[in-house]
């Protein structure tokens, strides 16, 4: 998550290329990555919302840009084709990681966190298993407030901005899995500006932080 958006713009524009229009053969993985990079460059030029994303288990990181918003679900893409689906900052889908989250019901969790109230909630996630089959799991979660926190959030011009937030914890369990999500809501607006959310056994937690204007 080191590069600024200005630097990233230079890198992705330099990497853009053609898809070999007119070829009878299917696009190669390199061509597909080039297409993703070209699309990313278009979104970057348009100034669409950006999020810094880090995979906690291997400390890899990237920037994703919002590609489309439909029915309250925002789809974000990276230069290598990895994508996330978010509802007001709540992770509801992934693609490109492996063992991806193909669907979610997080209504209870959203109501508790954005309502700033402690309580017990339920959530459901559907994942692809090793045989590419969809498996749905349910989780019982306990939501609680961990109080006021001030965090640093990056801006598009590579500055850092202090943001006053309230941190909420969501501890979830099923019969054989458990994880903890964290959500930082900005004081006043209630916008989720930072989070740590579980994306499944294969990927583990993702740390996401909005890029401010």
PDB file of C-alpha atoms in Angstrom:
ATOM      1  CA  UNK A   1       0.000   0.000   0.000  1.00  0.00           C
ATOM      2  CA  UNK A   2       3.031   2.245  -0.451  1.00  0.00           C
ATOM      3  CA  UNK A   3       2.410   3.778  -3.904  1.00  0.00           C
ATOM      4  CA  UNK A   4       0.380   6.962  -4.257  1.00  0.00           C
ATOM      5  CA  UNK A   5      -2.432   7.089  -6.786  1.00  0.00           C
ATOM      6  CA  UNK A   6      -0.388   9.515  -8.865  1.00  0.00           C
ATOM      7  CA  UNK A   7       2.502   7.055  -9.114  1.00  0.00           C
ATOM      8  CA  UNK A   8       0.147   4.157  -9.704  1.00  0.00           C
ATOM      9  CA  UNK A   9      -1.439   6.055 -12.575  1.00  0.00           C
ATOM     10  CA  UNK A  10       1.955   6.282 -14.287  1.00  0.00           C
ATOM     11  CA  UNK A  11       2.640   2.592 -13.770  1.00  0.00           C
ATOM     12  CA  UNK A  12      -0.675   1.317 -15.069  1.00  0.00           C
ATOM     13  CA  UNK A  13      -0.706   3.610 -18.080  1.00  0.00           C
ATOM     14  CA  UNK A  14       2.770   2.399 -19.021  1.00  0.00           C
ATOM     15  CA  UNK A  15       1.609  -1.211 -18.762  1.00  0.00           C
ATOM     16  CA  UNK A  16      -1.473  -0.868 -20.971  1.00  0.00           C
ATOM     17  CA  UNK A  17      -1.505  -2.665 -24.292  1.00  0.00           C
ATOM     18  CA  UNK A  18      -3.712  -4.349 -26.876  1.00  0.00           C
ATOM     19  CA  UNK A  19      -5.585  -7.627 -26.542  1.00  0.00           C
ATOM     20  CA  UNK A  20      -4.562  -8.865 -29.961  1.00  0.00           C
ATOM     21  CA  UNK A  21      -7.835  -7.953 -31.676  1.00  0.00           C
ATOM     22  CA  UNK A  22      -8.449 -10.162 -34.686  1.00  0.00           C
ATOM     23  CA  UNK A  23      -6.743 -13.228 -33.236  1.00  0.00           C
ATOM     24  CA  UNK A  24      -8.669 -16.495 -33.434  1.00  0.00           C
ATOM     25  CA  UNK A  25      -7.114 -17.828 -30.236  1.00  0.00           C
ATOM     26  CA  UNK A  26      -8.500 -17.077 -26.750  1.00  0.00           C
ATOM     27  CA  UNK A  27      -6.704 -14.376 -24.766  1.00  0.00           C
ATOM     28  CA  UNK A  28      -3.708 -15.566 -22.789  1.00  0.00           C
ATOM     29  CA  UNK A  29      -3.358 -14.924 -19.029  1.00  0.00           C
ATOM     30  CA  UNK A  30      -0.956 -12.086 -19.857  1.00  0.00           C
ATOM     31  CA  UNK A  31      -3.512 -10.550 -22.215  1.00  0.00           C
ATOM     32  CA  UNK A  32      -6.226 -10.833 -19.575  1.00  0.00           C
ATOM     33  CA  UNK A  33      -3.968  -9.094 -17.071  1.00  0.00           C
ATOM     34  CA  UNK A  34      -3.303  -6.376 -19.656  1.00  0.00           C
ATOM     35  CA  UNK A  35      -7.053  -5.902 -20.101  1.00  0.00           C
ATOM     36  CA  UNK A  36      -7.482  -5.588 -16.326  1.00  0.00           C
ATOM     37  CA  UNK A  37      -4.663  -3.045 -16.207  1.00  0.00           C
ATOM     38  CA  UNK A  38      -6.214  -1.021 -19.032  1.00  0.00           C
ATOM     39  CA  UNK A  39      -9.608  -1.005 -17.300  1.00  0.00           C
ATOM     40  CA  UNK A  40      -7.941   0.039 -14.034  1.00  0.00           C
ATOM     41  CA  UNK A  41      -6.232   2.937 -15.827  1.00  0.00           C
ATOM     42  CA  UNK A  42      -9.595   4.122 -17.181  1.00  0.00           C
ATOM     43  CA  UNK A  43     -11.142   4.037 -13.713  1.00  0.00           C
ATOM     44  CA  UNK A  44      -8.147   5.840 -12.242  1.00  0.00           C
ATOM     45  CA  UNK A  45      -8.403   8.578 -14.850  1.00  0.00           C
ATOM     46  CA  UNK A  46     -12.115   8.932 -14.047  1.00  0.00           C
ATOM     47  CA  UNK A  47     -11.328   9.465 -10.357  1.00  0.00           C
ATOM     48  CA  UNK A  48     -13.519   6.647  -9.038  1.00  0.00           C
ATOM     49  CA  UNK A  49     -13.369   5.818  -5.298  1.00  0.00           C
ATOM     50  CA  UNK A  50     -10.263   3.907  -4.201  1.00  0.00           C
ATOM     51  CA  UNK A  51      -9.512   1.512  -1.344  1.00  0.00           C
ATOM     52  CA  UNK A  52      -6.157   0.242  -0.079  1.00  0.00           C
ATOM     53  CA  UNK A  53      -6.328  -3.522   0.519  1.00  0.00           C
ATOM     54  CA  UNK A  54      -3.836  -5.799   2.281  1.00  0.00           C
ATOM     55  CA  UNK A  55      -3.950  -9.590   2.663  1.00  0.00           C
ATOM     56  CA  UNK A  56      -2.917 -10.041   6.265  1.00  0.00           C
ATOM     57  CA  UNK A  57      -1.455 -13.542   6.033  1.00  0.00           C
ATOM     58  CA  UNK A  58       1.200 -12.750   3.412  1.00  0.00           C
ATOM     59  CA  UNK A  59       1.391  -8.945   3.775  1.00  0.00           C
ATOM     60  CA  UNK A  60       0.663  -8.427   0.074  1.00  0.00           C
ATOM     61  CA  UNK A  61      -1.188  -5.235  -0.794  1.00  0.00           C
ATOM     62  CA  UNK A  62      -2.839  -3.407  -3.650  1.00  0.00           C
ATOM     63  CA  UNK A  63      -5.229  -0.590  -4.509  1.00  0.00           C
ATOM     64  CA  UNK A  64      -8.697  -1.343  -5.849  1.00  0.00           C
ATOM     65  CA  UNK A  65     -10.964   1.093  -7.693  1.00  0.00           C
ATOM     66  CA  UNK A  66     -14.743   1.082  -7.861  1.00  0.00           C
ATOM     67  CA  UNK A  67     -15.902  -0.230 -11.217  1.00  0.00           C
ATOM     68  CA  UNK A  68     -19.672  -0.284 -10.761  1.00  0.00           C
ATOM     69  CA  UNK A  69     -22.394   0.103  -8.126  1.00  0.00           C
ATOM     70  CA  UNK A  70     -25.663  -1.837  -8.393  1.00  0.00           C
ATOM     71  CA  UNK A  71     -28.445  -2.262  -5.844  1.00  0.00           C
ATOM     72  CA  UNK A  72     -26.251  -1.073  -3.003  1.00  0.00           C
ATOM     73  CA  UNK A  73     -23.336  -3.391  -3.871  1.00  0.00           C
ATOM     74  CA  UNK A  74     -20.101  -1.787  -5.060  1.00  0.00           C
ATOM     75  CA  UNK A  75     -17.640  -3.783  -7.177  1.00  0.00           C
ATOM     76  CA  UNK A  76     -13.940  -2.885  -6.919  1.00  0.00           C
ATOM     77  CA  UNK A  77     -11.136  -4.171  -9.171  1.00  0.00           C
ATOM     78  CA  UNK A  78      -7.328  -4.215  -9.056  1.00  0.00           C
ATOM     79  CA  UNK A  79      -4.748  -4.185 -11.851  1.00  0.00           C
ATOM     80  CA  UNK A  80      -4.446  -7.989 -11.794  1.00  0.00           C
ATOM     81  CA  UNK A  81      -8.168  -8.739 -11.945  1.00  0.00           C
ATOM     82  CA  UNK A  82      -8.768  -9.370  -8.241  1.00  0.00           C
ATOM     83  CA  UNK A  83     -12.162  -7.974  -7.285  1.00  0.00           C
ATOM     84  CA  UNK A  84     -14.160  -7.224  -4.142  1.00  0.00           C
ATOM     85  CA  UNK A  85     -17.857  -6.618  -3.575  1.00  0.00           C
ATOM     86  CA  UNK A  86     -18.838  -4.314  -0.713  1.00  0.00           C
ATOM     87  CA  UNK A  87     -22.069  -3.072   0.864  1.00  0.00           C
ATOM     88  CA  UNK A  88     -21.354   0.182   2.692  1.00  0.00           C
ATOM     89  CA  UNK A  89     -17.895  -1.207   3.383  1.00  0.00           C
ATOM     90  CA  UNK A  90     -19.017  -4.698   4.430  1.00  0.00           C
ATOM     91  CA  UNK A  91     -17.320  -7.440   2.417  1.00  0.00           C
ATOM     92  CA  UNK A  92     -19.916  -9.569   0.600  1.00  0.00           C
ATOM     93  CA  UNK A  93     -17.891 -11.131  -2.238  1.00  0.00           C
ATOM     94  CA  UNK A  94     -14.416 -11.770  -3.641  1.00  0.00           C
ATOM     95  CA  UNK A  95     -12.915 -13.046  -6.897  1.00  0.00           C
ATOM     96  CA  UNK A  96      -9.370 -13.900  -7.897  1.00  0.00           C
ATOM     97  CA  UNK A  97      -8.061 -15.003  -4.490  1.00  0.00           C
ATOM     98  CA  UNK A  98      -9.024 -18.688  -4.611  1.00  0.00           C
ATOM     99  CA  UNK A  99     -11.676 -20.237  -2.362  1.00  0.00           C
ATOM    100  CA  UNK A 100     -13.655 -17.097  -3.116  1.00  0.00           C
ATOM    101  CA  UNK A 101     -16.691 -15.695  -1.342  1.00  0.00           C
ATOM    102  CA  UNK A 102     -19.494 -15.812  -3.905  1.00  0.00           C
ATOM    103  CA  UNK A 103     -22.315 -14.418  -1.797  1.00  0.00           C
ATOM    104  CA  UNK A 104     -23.210 -13.140   1.655  1.00  0.00           C
ATOM    105  CA  UNK A 105     -26.052 -12.029   3.889  1.00  0.00           C
ATOM    106  CA  UNK A 106     -24.722  -9.474   6.363  1.00  0.00           C
ATOM    107  CA  UNK A 107     -27.941  -7.562   7.077  1.00  0.00           C
ATOM    108  CA  UNK A 108     -27.857  -8.264  10.836  1.00  0.00           C
ATOM    109  CA  UNK A 109     -24.228  -7.230  11.131  1.00  0.00           C
ATOM    110  CA  UNK A 110     -24.782  -4.011   9.191  1.00  0.00           C
ATOM    111  CA  UNK A 111     -27.791  -3.073  11.309  1.00  0.00           C
ATOM    112  CA  UNK A 112     -25.858  -3.591  14.551  1.00  0.00           C
ATOM    113  CA  UNK A 113     -22.634  -1.846  13.497  1.00  0.00           C
ATOM    114  CA  UNK A 114     -24.197   1.137  11.742  1.00  0.00           C
ATOM    115  CA  UNK A 115     -26.797   1.356  14.505  1.00  0.00           C
ATOM    116  CA  UNK A 116     -23.837   1.541  16.913  1.00  0.00           C
ATOM    117  CA  UNK A 117     -25.349  -1.058  19.201  1.00  0.00           C
ATOM    118  CA  UNK A 118     -23.945  -4.162  20.833  1.00  0.00           C
ATOM    119  CA  UNK A 119     -25.701  -7.481  20.398  1.00  0.00           C
ATOM    120  CA  UNK A 120     -25.836 -10.942  18.873  1.00  0.00           C
ATOM    121  CA  UNK A 121     -26.215 -11.247  15.094  1.00  0.00           C
ATOM    122  CA  UNK A 122     -26.232 -13.882  12.372  1.00  0.00           C
ATOM    123  CA  UNK A 123     -24.458 -13.791   9.030  1.00  0.00           C
ATOM    124  CA  UNK A 124     -24.137 -16.203   6.111  1.00  0.00           C
ATOM    125  CA  UNK A 125     -21.375 -16.651   3.522  1.00  0.00           C
ATOM    126  CA  UNK A 126     -21.141 -18.854   0.436  1.00  0.00           C
ATOM    127  CA  UNK A 127     -17.655 -20.010  -0.607  1.00  0.00           C
ATOM    128  CA  UNK A 128     -16.205 -22.095  -3.422  1.00  0.00           C
ATOM    129  CA  UNK A 129     -14.544 -25.255  -2.109  1.00  0.00           C
ATOM    130  CA  UNK A 130     -11.622 -27.171  -3.641  1.00  0.00           C
ATOM    131  CA  UNK A 131     -13.964 -28.863  -6.114  1.00  0.00           C
ATOM    132  CA  UNK A 132     -15.426 -25.526  -7.251  1.00  0.00           C
ATOM    133  CA  UNK A 133     -18.690 -26.244  -5.432  1.00  0.00           C
ATOM    134  CA  UNK A 134     -20.608 -23.549  -3.565  1.00  0.00           C
ATOM    135  CA  UNK A 135     -20.889 -24.163   0.184  1.00  0.00           C
ATOM    136  CA  UNK A 136     -22.952 -21.883   2.444  1.00  0.00           C
ATOM    137  CA  UNK A 137     -22.079 -21.453   6.126  1.00  0.00           C
ATOM    138  CA  UNK A 138     -23.873 -19.627   8.920  1.00  0.00           C
ATOM    139  CA  UNK A 139     -22.186 -17.777  11.797  1.00  0.00           C
ATOM    140  CA  UNK A 140     -23.375 -16.402  15.119  1.00  0.00           C
ATOM    141  CA  UNK A 141     -21.600 -13.155  15.975  1.00  0.00           C
ATOM    142  CA  UNK A 142     -21.248 -10.837  18.953  1.00  0.00           C
ATOM    143  CA  UNK A 143     -20.929  -7.139  18.109  1.00  0.00           C
ATOM    144  CA  UNK A 144     -19.393  -4.750  20.639  1.00  0.00           C
ATOM    145  CA  UNK A 145     -17.875  -1.268  20.728  1.00  0.00           C
ATOM    146  CA  UNK A 146     -14.192  -0.850  21.528  1.00  0.00           C
ATOM    147  CA  UNK A 147     -14.441   2.904  21.894  1.00  0.00           C
ATOM    148  CA  UNK A 148     -12.996   5.964  20.210  1.00  0.00           C
ATOM    149  CA  UNK A 149      -9.932   5.664  18.003  1.00  0.00           C
ATOM    150  CA  UNK A 150      -7.998   8.168  15.889  1.00  0.00           C
ATOM    151  CA  UNK A 151      -6.499   6.685  12.720  1.00  0.00           C
ATOM    152  CA  UNK A 152      -4.430   7.926   9.785  1.00  0.00           C
ATOM    153  CA  UNK A 153      -5.974   7.628   6.319  1.00  0.00           C
ATOM    154  CA  UNK A 154      -4.197   8.313   3.025  1.00  0.00           C
ATOM    155  CA  UNK A 155      -5.415  10.804   0.430  1.00  0.00           C
ATOM    156  CA  UNK A 156      -5.179  10.835  -3.360  1.00  0.00           C
ATOM    157  CA  UNK A 157      -2.366  13.373  -3.233  1.00  0.00           C
ATOM    158  CA  UNK A 158      -0.262  11.100  -0.983  1.00  0.00           C
ATOM    159  CA  UNK A 159      -0.962  12.948   2.261  1.00  0.00           C
ATOM    160  CA  UNK A 160      -2.098  11.481   5.589  1.00  0.00           C
ATOM    161  CA  UNK A 161      -5.260  12.689   7.287  1.00  0.00           C
ATOM    162  CA  UNK A 162      -6.259  12.061  10.897  1.00  0.00           C
ATOM    163  CA  UNK A 163      -9.801  10.720  11.274  1.00  0.00           C
ATOM    164  CA  UNK A 164     -11.705  10.347  14.541  1.00  0.00           C
ATOM    165  CA  UNK A 165     -13.545   7.026  14.589  1.00  0.00           C
ATOM    166  CA  UNK A 166     -15.380   4.538  16.778  1.00  0.00           C
ATOM    167  CA  UNK A 167     -14.072   0.973  16.565  1.00  0.00           C
ATOM    168  CA  UNK A 168     -16.542  -1.927  16.528  1.00  0.00           C
ATOM    169  CA  UNK A 169     -15.653  -5.596  16.932  1.00  0.00           C
ATOM    170  CA  UNK A 170     -17.631  -8.519  15.535  1.00  0.00           C
ATOM    171  CA  UNK A 171     -16.594 -11.937  16.870  1.00  0.00           C
ATOM    172  CA  UNK A 172     -18.137 -14.743  14.783  1.00  0.00           C
ATOM    173  CA  UNK A 173     -18.328 -18.520  15.208  1.00  0.00           C
ATOM    174  CA  UNK A 174     -19.734 -21.541  13.407  1.00  0.00           C
ATOM    175  CA  UNK A 175     -19.375 -25.197  14.371  1.00  0.00           C
ATOM    176  CA  UNK A 176     -15.798 -25.354  13.047  1.00  0.00           C
ATOM    177  CA  UNK A 177     -14.716 -21.788  12.242  1.00  0.00           C
ATOM    178  CA  UNK A 178     -14.215 -18.551  14.127  1.00  0.00           C
ATOM    179  CA  UNK A 179     -12.936 -15.113  13.187  1.00  0.00           C
ATOM    180  CA  UNK A 180     -13.084 -11.489  14.302  1.00  0.00           C
ATOM    181  CA  UNK A 181     -13.952  -8.513  12.114  1.00  0.00           C
ATOM    182  CA  UNK A 182     -13.106  -4.919  13.023  1.00  0.00           C
ATOM    183  CA  UNK A 183     -14.811  -1.785  11.710  1.00  0.00           C
ATOM    184  CA  UNK A 184     -13.731   1.847  12.148  1.00  0.00           C
ATOM    185  CA  UNK A 185     -16.664   4.266  11.639  1.00  0.00           C
ATOM    186  CA  UNK A 186     -15.912   7.956  11.145  1.00  0.00           C
ATOM    187  CA  UNK A 187     -17.293  10.274  13.804  1.00  0.00           C
ATOM    188  CA  UNK A 188     -20.214  12.291  12.503  1.00  0.00           C
ATOM    189  CA  UNK A 189     -20.742  10.707   9.080  1.00  0.00           C
ATOM    190  CA  UNK A 190     -20.630   7.097  10.305  1.00  0.00           C
ATOM    191  CA  UNK A 191     -18.780   6.101   7.136  1.00  0.00           C
ATOM    192  CA  UNK A 192     -16.653   2.967   7.371  1.00  0.00           C
ATOM    193  CA  UNK A 193     -13.149   4.276   6.676  1.00  0.00           C
ATOM    194  CA  UNK A 194     -11.143   1.225   7.735  1.00  0.00           C
ATOM    195  CA  UNK A 195     -11.874  -2.436   8.412  1.00  0.00           C
ATOM    196  CA  UNK A 196     -10.366  -5.845   8.954  1.00  0.00           C
ATOM    197  CA  UNK A 197     -12.688  -8.490   7.515  1.00  0.00           C
ATOM    198  CA  UNK A 198     -12.415 -12.244   7.118  1.00  0.00           C
ATOM    199  CA  UNK A 199     -12.597 -13.390   3.486  1.00  0.00           C
ATOM    200  CA  UNK A 200     -12.629 -17.161   4.128  1.00  0.00           C
ATOM    201  CA  UNK A 201     -10.250 -19.899   5.241  1.00  0.00           C
ATOM    202  CA  UNK A 202      -8.113 -19.701   2.097  1.00  0.00           C
ATOM    203  CA  UNK A 203      -7.600 -15.919   2.015  1.00  0.00           C
ATOM    204  CA  UNK A 204      -7.957 -15.043   5.685  1.00  0.00           C
ATOM    205  CA  UNK A 205      -8.472 -11.434   6.836  1.00  0.00           C
ATOM    206  CA  UNK A 206      -8.340  -8.465   4.471  1.00  0.00           C
ATOM    207  CA  UNK A 207      -7.428  -5.036   5.818  1.00  0.00           C
ATOM    208  CA  UNK A 208      -9.189  -2.269   3.890  1.00  0.00           C
ATOM    209  CA  UNK A 209      -8.749   1.492   4.167  1.00  0.00           C
ATOM    210  CA  UNK A 210     -10.489   4.102   2.027  1.00  0.00           C
ATOM    211  CA  UNK A 211      -8.424   6.637   0.096  1.00  0.00           C
ATOM    212  CA  UNK A 212      -9.742  10.101   0.962  1.00  0.00           C
ATOM    213  CA  UNK A 213     -10.208  12.886  -1.557  1.00  0.00           C
TER     214      UNK A 213
END
